[in-house]
Short mmCIF file of C-alpha atoms in Angstrom, two decimals:
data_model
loop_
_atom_site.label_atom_id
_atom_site.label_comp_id
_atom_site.label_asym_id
_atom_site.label_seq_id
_atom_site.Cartn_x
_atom_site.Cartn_y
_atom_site.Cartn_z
CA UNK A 1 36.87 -43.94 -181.78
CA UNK A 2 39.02 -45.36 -178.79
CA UNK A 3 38.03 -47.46 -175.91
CA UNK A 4 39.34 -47.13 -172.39
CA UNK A 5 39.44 -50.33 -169.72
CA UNK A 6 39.46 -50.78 -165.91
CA UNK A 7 39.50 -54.03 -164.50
CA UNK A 8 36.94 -54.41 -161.10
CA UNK A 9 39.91 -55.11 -159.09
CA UNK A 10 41.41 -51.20 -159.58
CA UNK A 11 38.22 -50.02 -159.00
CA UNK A 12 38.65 -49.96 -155.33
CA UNK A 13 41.42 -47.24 -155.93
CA UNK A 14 40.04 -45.85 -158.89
CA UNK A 15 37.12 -44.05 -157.37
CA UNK A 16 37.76 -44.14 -153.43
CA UNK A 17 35.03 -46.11 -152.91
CA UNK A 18 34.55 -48.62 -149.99
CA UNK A 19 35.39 -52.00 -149.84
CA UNK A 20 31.59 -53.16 -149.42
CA UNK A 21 31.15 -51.31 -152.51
CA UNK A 22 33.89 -53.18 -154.07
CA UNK A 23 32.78 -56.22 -152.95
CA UNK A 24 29.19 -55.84 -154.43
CA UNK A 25 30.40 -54.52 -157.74
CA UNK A 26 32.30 -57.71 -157.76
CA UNK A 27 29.58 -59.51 -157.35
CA UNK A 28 27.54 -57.56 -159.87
CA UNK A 29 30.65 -58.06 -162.88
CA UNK A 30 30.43 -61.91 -161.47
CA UNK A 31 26.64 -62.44 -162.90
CA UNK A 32 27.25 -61.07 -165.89
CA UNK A 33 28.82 -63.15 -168.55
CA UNK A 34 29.19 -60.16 -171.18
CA UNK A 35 31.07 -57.70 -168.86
CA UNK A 36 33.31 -60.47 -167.39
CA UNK A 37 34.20 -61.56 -170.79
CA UNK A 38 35.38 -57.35 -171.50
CA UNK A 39 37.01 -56.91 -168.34
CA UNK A 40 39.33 -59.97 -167.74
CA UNK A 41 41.05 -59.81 -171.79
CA UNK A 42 41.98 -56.17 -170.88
CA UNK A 43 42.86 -57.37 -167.31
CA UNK A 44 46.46 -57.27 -167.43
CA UNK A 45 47.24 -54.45 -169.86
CA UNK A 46 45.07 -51.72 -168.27
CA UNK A 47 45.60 -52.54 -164.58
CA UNK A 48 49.04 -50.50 -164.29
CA UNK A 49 47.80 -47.47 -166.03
CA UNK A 50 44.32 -47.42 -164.02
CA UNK A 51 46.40 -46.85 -161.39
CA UNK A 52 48.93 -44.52 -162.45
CA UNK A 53 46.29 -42.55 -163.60
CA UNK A 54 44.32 -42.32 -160.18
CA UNK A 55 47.75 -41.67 -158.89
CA UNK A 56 48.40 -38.79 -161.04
CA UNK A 57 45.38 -36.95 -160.68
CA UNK A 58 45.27 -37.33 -156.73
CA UNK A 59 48.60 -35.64 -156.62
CA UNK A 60 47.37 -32.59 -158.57
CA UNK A 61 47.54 -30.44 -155.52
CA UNK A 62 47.97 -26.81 -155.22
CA UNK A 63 48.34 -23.90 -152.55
CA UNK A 64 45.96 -21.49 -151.59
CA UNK A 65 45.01 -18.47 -153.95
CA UNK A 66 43.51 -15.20 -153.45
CA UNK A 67 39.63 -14.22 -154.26
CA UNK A 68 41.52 -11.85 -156.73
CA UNK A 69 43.23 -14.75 -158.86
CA UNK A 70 39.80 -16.75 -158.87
CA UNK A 71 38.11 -13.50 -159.76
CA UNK A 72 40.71 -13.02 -163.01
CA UNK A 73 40.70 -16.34 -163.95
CA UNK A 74 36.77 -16.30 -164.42
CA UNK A 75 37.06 -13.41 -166.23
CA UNK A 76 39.09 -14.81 -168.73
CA UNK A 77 37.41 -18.35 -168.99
CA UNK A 78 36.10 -18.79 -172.45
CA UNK A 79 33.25 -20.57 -173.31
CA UNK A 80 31.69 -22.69 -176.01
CA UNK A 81 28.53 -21.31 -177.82
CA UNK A 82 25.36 -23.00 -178.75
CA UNK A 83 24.69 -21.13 -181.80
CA UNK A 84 21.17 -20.10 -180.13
CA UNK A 85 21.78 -16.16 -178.52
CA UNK A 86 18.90 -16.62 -176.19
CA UNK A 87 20.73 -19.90 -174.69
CA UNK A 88 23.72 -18.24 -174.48
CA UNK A 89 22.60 -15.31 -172.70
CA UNK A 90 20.64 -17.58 -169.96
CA UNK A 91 24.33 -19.45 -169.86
CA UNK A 92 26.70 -16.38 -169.45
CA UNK A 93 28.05 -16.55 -172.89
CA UNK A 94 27.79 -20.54 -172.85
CA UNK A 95 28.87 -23.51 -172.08
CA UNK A 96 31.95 -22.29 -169.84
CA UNK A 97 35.15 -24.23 -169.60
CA UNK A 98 36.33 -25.68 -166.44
CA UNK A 99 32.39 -26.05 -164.94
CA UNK A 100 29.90 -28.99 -164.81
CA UNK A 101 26.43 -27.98 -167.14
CA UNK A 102 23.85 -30.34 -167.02
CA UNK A 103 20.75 -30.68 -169.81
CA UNK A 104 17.86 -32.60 -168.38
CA UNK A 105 14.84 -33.26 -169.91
CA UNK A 106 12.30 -36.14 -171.19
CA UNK A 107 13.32 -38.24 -174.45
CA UNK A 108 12.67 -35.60 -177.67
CA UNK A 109 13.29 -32.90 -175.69
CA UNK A 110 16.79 -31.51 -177.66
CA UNK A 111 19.26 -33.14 -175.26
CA UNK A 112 21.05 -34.90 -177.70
CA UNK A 113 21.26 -31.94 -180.34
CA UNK A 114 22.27 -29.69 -177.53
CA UNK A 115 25.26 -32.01 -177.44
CA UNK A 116 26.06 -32.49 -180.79
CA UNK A 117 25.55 -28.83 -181.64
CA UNK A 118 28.14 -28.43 -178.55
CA UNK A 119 30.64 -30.78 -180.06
CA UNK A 120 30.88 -29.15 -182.86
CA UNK A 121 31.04 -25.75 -182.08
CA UNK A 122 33.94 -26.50 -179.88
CA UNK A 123 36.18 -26.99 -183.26
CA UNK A 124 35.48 -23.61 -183.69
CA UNK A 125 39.14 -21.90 -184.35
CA UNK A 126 39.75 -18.91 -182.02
CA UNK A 127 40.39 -16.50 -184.76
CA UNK A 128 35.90 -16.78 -184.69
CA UNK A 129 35.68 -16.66 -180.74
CA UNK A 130 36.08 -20.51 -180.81
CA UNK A 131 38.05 -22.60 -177.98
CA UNK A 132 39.24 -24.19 -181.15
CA UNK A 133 39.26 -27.65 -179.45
CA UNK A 134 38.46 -30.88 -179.83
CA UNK A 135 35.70 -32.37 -177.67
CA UNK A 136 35.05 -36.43 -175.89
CA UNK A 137 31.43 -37.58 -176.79
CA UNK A 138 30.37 -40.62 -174.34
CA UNK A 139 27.59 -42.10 -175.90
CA UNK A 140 25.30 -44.06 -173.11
CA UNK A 141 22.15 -44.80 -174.88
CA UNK A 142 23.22 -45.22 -178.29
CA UNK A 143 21.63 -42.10 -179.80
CA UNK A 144 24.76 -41.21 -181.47
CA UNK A 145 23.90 -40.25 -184.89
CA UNK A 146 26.86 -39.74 -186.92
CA UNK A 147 25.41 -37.97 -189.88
CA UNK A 148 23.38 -35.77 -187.43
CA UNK A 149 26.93 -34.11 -186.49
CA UNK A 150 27.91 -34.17 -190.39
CA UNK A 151 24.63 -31.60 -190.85
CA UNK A 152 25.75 -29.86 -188.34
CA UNK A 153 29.36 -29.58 -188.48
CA UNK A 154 28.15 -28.08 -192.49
CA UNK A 155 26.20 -25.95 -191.58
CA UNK A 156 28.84 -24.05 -188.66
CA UNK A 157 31.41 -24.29 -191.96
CA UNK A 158 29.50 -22.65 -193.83
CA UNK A 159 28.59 -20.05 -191.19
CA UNK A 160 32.42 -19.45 -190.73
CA UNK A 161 32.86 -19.05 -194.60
CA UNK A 162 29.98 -16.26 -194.48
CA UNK A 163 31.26 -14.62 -191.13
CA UNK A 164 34.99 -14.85 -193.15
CA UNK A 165 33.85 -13.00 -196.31
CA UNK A 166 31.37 -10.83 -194.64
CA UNK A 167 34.31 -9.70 -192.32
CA UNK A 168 37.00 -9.15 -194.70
CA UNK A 169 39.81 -10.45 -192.24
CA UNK A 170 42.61 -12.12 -193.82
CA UNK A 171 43.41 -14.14 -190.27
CA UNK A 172 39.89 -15.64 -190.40
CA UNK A 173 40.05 -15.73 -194.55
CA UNK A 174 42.87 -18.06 -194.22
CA UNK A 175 41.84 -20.19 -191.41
CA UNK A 176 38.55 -20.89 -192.93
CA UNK A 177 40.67 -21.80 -196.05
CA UNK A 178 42.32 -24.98 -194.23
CA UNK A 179 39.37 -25.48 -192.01
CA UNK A 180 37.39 -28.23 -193.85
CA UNK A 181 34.51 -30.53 -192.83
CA UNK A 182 37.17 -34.01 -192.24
CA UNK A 183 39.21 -31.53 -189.70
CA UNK A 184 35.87 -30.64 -187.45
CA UNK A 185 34.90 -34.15 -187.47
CA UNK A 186 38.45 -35.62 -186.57
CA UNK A 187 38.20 -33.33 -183.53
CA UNK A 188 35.39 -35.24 -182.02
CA UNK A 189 36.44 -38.52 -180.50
CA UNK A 190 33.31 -41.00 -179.96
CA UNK A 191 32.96 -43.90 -177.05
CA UNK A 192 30.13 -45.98 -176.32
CA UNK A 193 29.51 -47.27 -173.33
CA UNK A 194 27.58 -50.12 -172.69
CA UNK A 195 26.94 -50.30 -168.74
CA UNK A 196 28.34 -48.37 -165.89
CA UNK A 197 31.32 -50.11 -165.13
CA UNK A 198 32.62 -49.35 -168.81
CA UNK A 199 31.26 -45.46 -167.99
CA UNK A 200 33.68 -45.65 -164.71
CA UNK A 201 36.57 -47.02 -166.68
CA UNK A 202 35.87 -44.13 -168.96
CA UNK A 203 35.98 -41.40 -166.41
CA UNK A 204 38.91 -43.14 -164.53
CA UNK A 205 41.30 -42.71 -167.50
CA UNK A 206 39.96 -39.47 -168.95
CA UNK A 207 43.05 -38.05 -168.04
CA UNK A 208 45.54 -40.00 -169.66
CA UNK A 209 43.36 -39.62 -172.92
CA UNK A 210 43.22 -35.68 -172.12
CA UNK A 211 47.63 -35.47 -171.34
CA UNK A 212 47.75 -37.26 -175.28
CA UNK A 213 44.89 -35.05 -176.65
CA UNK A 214 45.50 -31.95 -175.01
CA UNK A 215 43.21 -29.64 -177.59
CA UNK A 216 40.41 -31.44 -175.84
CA UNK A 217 38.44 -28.94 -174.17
CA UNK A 218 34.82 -30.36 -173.84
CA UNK A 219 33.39 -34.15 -172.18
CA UNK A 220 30.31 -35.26 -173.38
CA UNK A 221 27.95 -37.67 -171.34
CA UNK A 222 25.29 -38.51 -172.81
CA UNK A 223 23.37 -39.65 -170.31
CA UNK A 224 24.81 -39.69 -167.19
CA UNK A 225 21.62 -41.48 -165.58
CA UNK A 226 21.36 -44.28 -168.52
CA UNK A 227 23.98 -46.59 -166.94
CA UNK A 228 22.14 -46.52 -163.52
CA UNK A 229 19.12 -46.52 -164.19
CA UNK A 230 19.05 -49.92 -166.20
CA UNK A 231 21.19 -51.96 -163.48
CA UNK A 232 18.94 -53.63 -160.22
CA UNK A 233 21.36 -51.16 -157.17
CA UNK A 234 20.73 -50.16 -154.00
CA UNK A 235 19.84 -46.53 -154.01
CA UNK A 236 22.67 -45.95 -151.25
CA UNK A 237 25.24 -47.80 -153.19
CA UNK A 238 24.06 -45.72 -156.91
CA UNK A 239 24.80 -42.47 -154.96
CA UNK A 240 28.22 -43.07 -153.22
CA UNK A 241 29.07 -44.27 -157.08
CA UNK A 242 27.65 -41.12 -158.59
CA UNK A 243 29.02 -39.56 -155.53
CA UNK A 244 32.84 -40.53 -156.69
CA UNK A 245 32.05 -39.58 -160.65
CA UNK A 246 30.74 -36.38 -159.56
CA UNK A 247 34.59 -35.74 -157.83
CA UNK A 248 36.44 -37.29 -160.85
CA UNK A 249 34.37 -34.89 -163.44
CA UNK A 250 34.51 -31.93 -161.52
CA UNK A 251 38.44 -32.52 -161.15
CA UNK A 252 38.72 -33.01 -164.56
CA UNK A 253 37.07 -29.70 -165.41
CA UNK A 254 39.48 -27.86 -162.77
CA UNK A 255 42.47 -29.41 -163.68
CA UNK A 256 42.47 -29.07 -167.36
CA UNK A 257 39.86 -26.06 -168.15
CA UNK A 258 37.85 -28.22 -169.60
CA UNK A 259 33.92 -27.94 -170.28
CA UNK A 260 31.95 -30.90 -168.81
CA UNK A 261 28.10 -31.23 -170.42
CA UNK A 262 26.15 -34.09 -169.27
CA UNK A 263 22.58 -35.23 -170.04
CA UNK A 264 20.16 -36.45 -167.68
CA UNK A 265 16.80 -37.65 -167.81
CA UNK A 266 13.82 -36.24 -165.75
CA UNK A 267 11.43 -37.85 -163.09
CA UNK A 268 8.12 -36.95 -161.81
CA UNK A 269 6.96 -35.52 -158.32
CA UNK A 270 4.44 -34.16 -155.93
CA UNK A 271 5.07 -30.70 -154.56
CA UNK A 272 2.28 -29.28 -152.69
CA UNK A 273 0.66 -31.76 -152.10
CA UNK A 274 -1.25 -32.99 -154.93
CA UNK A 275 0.46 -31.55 -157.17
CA UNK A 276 2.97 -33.07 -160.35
CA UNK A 277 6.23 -31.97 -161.50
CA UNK A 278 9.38 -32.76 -163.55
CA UNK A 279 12.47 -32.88 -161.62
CA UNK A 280 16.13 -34.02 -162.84
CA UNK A 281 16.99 -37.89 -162.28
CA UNK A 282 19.74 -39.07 -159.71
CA UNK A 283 18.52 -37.38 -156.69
CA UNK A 284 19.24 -33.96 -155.22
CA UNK A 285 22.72 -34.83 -153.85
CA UNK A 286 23.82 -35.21 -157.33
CA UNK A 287 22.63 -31.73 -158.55
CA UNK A 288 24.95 -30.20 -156.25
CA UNK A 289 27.86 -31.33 -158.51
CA UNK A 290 26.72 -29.20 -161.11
CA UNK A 291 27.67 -26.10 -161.71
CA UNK A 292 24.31 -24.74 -164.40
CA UNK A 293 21.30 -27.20 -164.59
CA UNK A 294 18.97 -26.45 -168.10
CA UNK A 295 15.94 -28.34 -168.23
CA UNK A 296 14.74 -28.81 -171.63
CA UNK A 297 11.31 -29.07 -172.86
CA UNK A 298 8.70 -29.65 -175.95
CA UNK A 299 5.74 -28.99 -175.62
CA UNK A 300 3.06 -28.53 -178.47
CA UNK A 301 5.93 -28.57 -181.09
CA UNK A 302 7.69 -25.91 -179.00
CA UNK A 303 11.32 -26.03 -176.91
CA UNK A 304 11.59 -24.51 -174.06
CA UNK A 305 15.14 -24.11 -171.87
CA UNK A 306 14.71 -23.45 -168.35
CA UNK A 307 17.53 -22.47 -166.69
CA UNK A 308 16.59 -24.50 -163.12
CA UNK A 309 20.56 -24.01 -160.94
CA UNK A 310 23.03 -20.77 -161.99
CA UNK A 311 25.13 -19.43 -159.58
CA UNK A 312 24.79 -15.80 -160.67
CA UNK A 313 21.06 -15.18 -162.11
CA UNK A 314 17.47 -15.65 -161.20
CA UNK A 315 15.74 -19.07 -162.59
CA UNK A 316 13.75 -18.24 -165.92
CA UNK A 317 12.74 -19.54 -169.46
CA UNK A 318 13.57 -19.13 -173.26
CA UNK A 319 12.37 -20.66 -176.58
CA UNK A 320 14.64 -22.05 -178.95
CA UNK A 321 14.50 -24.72 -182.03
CA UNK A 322 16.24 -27.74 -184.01
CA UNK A 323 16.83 -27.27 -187.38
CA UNK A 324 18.62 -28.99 -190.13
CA UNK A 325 21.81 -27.08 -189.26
CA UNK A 326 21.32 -27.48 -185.64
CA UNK A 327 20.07 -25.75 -182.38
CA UNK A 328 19.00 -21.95 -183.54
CA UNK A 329 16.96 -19.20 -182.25
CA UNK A 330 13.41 -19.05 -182.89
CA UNK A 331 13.26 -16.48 -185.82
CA UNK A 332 11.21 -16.82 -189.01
CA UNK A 333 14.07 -15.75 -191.75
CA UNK A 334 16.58 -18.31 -190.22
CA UNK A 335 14.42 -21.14 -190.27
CA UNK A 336 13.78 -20.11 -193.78
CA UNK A 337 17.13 -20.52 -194.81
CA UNK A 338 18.44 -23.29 -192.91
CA UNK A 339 15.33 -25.57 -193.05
CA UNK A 340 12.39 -27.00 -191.45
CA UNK A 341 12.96 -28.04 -187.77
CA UNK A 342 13.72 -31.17 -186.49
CA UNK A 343 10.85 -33.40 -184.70
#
């Protein structure tokens, strides 16, 4: 685990935000005891490299490029699997690197085993299709459940070791052979975040933490509307914040190809007329950041993904589970053999 600081007073240069902006954050960090207390021992270490950081990324600049290098480099973008074929089709393939996804959904909905599954799937060595990374999990909420990944993480091992002897390749034969259960785990790096100023310090110096980690190749937020939605803001001053996350992330997915999954929660409202539905949190302005939007659902003891924003298909639906060993297709012989689903 490794924590990340930014002191209130590089904020202002951190995120591009305005100085009334500043000002009220100020104020905000000045009526809280707890935060003040976190901030001001970090103060002086983390000031310089706040900055160097913001620095650094704003002079990642590049020249034009064709429609024909864009179209290759899509081509060849890999992505990260979910280990359910029906959400992988409605994905492309995936999660794909270097793009924004976003799971919404109400609490129990699979949110929070769509990320863990996602984690650990990005260990995955190559010689299987895997990115073989190592992935950032941002915890928001506190629904990181550390033994929840260790089910998981067994049960992908195991699926390697089949895939390996079913396969008869010595490449995959001898990765499998180092791969053990310690080395997927040790590629997942866990932070907790306990209000939204830690949640900008976090995104601020992502990139620092990416240039010493540079098998990273997924950034977990889970949830991206947690921080905001527990703090008394002005709606106008949540979105220019969101506003400057929503550059940082998708900068950080550009810059270094990497696969940005966040979780958001869901909100009710009328449409025509009279009538109820769910809609993501944060405001539409926000979903325009995103590159795929999945909203998740249960209803009835039944999940549901919905793919609601893709830039290259038509919205529509597909069933899936959680089982012991993680998110799965809906089939009666795998749930068999990997156990009951998960409530």
């Amino acid at each position: 685990m490794f924590w990340l600081f930014l002191t209130v007073a590089d904020l202002l240069e951190a995120t591009n935000i305005s100085c009334e902006l500043a000002d009220h954050i100020l104020q905000t960090v000045q009526n809280s005891s707890d935060i003040v207390d976190q901030t001001s021992e970090a103060e002086s270490e983390y000031s310089t490299v706040a900055c160097q950081t913001t620095r650094h990324s704003q002079c990642k600049t590049t020249g034009p490029v064709t429609a024909l290098d864009i179209l290759y480099k899509e081509r060849s973008t890999h992505s990260i699997v979910t280990f359910c074929a029906v959400v992988d089709e409605m994905l492309g393939g995936g999660v794909p690197l270097g793009k924004i996804t976003e799971f919404c959904g109400e609490p129990g909905s699979g949110k929070t085993q769509m990320c863990f599954q996602l984690a650990v799937d990005t260990t995955i060595p190559e010689q299987f299709g895997g990115v073989g990374g190592e992935a950032v999990y941002i915890d928001t909420e506190g629904s990181l459940v550390v033994m929840r990944i260790v089910d998981i993480a067994s049960a992908a091992h195991h699926h390697l070791e089949s895939v390996a002897k079913g396969s008869g390749n010595s490449d995959q034969t001898e990765t499998v052979l180092k791969l053990n259960l310690d080395g997927m785990m040790s590629g997942i790096h866990c932070v907790r975040c306990l209000n939204y100023l830690e949640l900008l310090s976090q995104v601020a110096l992502m990139q620092d933490f990416i240039d010493e980690h540079p098998k990273v190749k997924l950034l977990v937020i889970d949830s991206i509307a947690f921080p905001f939605r527990q703090e008394s803001m002005d709606p106008s001053v949540r979105s220019r914040i969101m506003g400057g996350i929503a550059q940082s992330l998708l900068r950080l997915a550009s810059d270094n190809q990497l696969a940005i999954v966040l979780t958001n929660h869901v909100t009710t409202r009328f449409q025509n007329g009279d009538e109820l539905s769910m809609q993501p949190a944060l405001g539409e302005s926000w979903g325009h950041s995103c590159f795929t939007r999945v909203l998740l659902e249960r209803t009835n003891e039944r999940r549901f993904a919905t793919l609601l924003k893709s830039h290259c298909k038509q919205p529509f639906w597909v069933p899936f589970q959680v089982t012991r060993a993680g998110v799965r297709d809906i089939q009666s012989i795998k749930t068999q053999q990997e156990g009951s689903s998960i409530s």
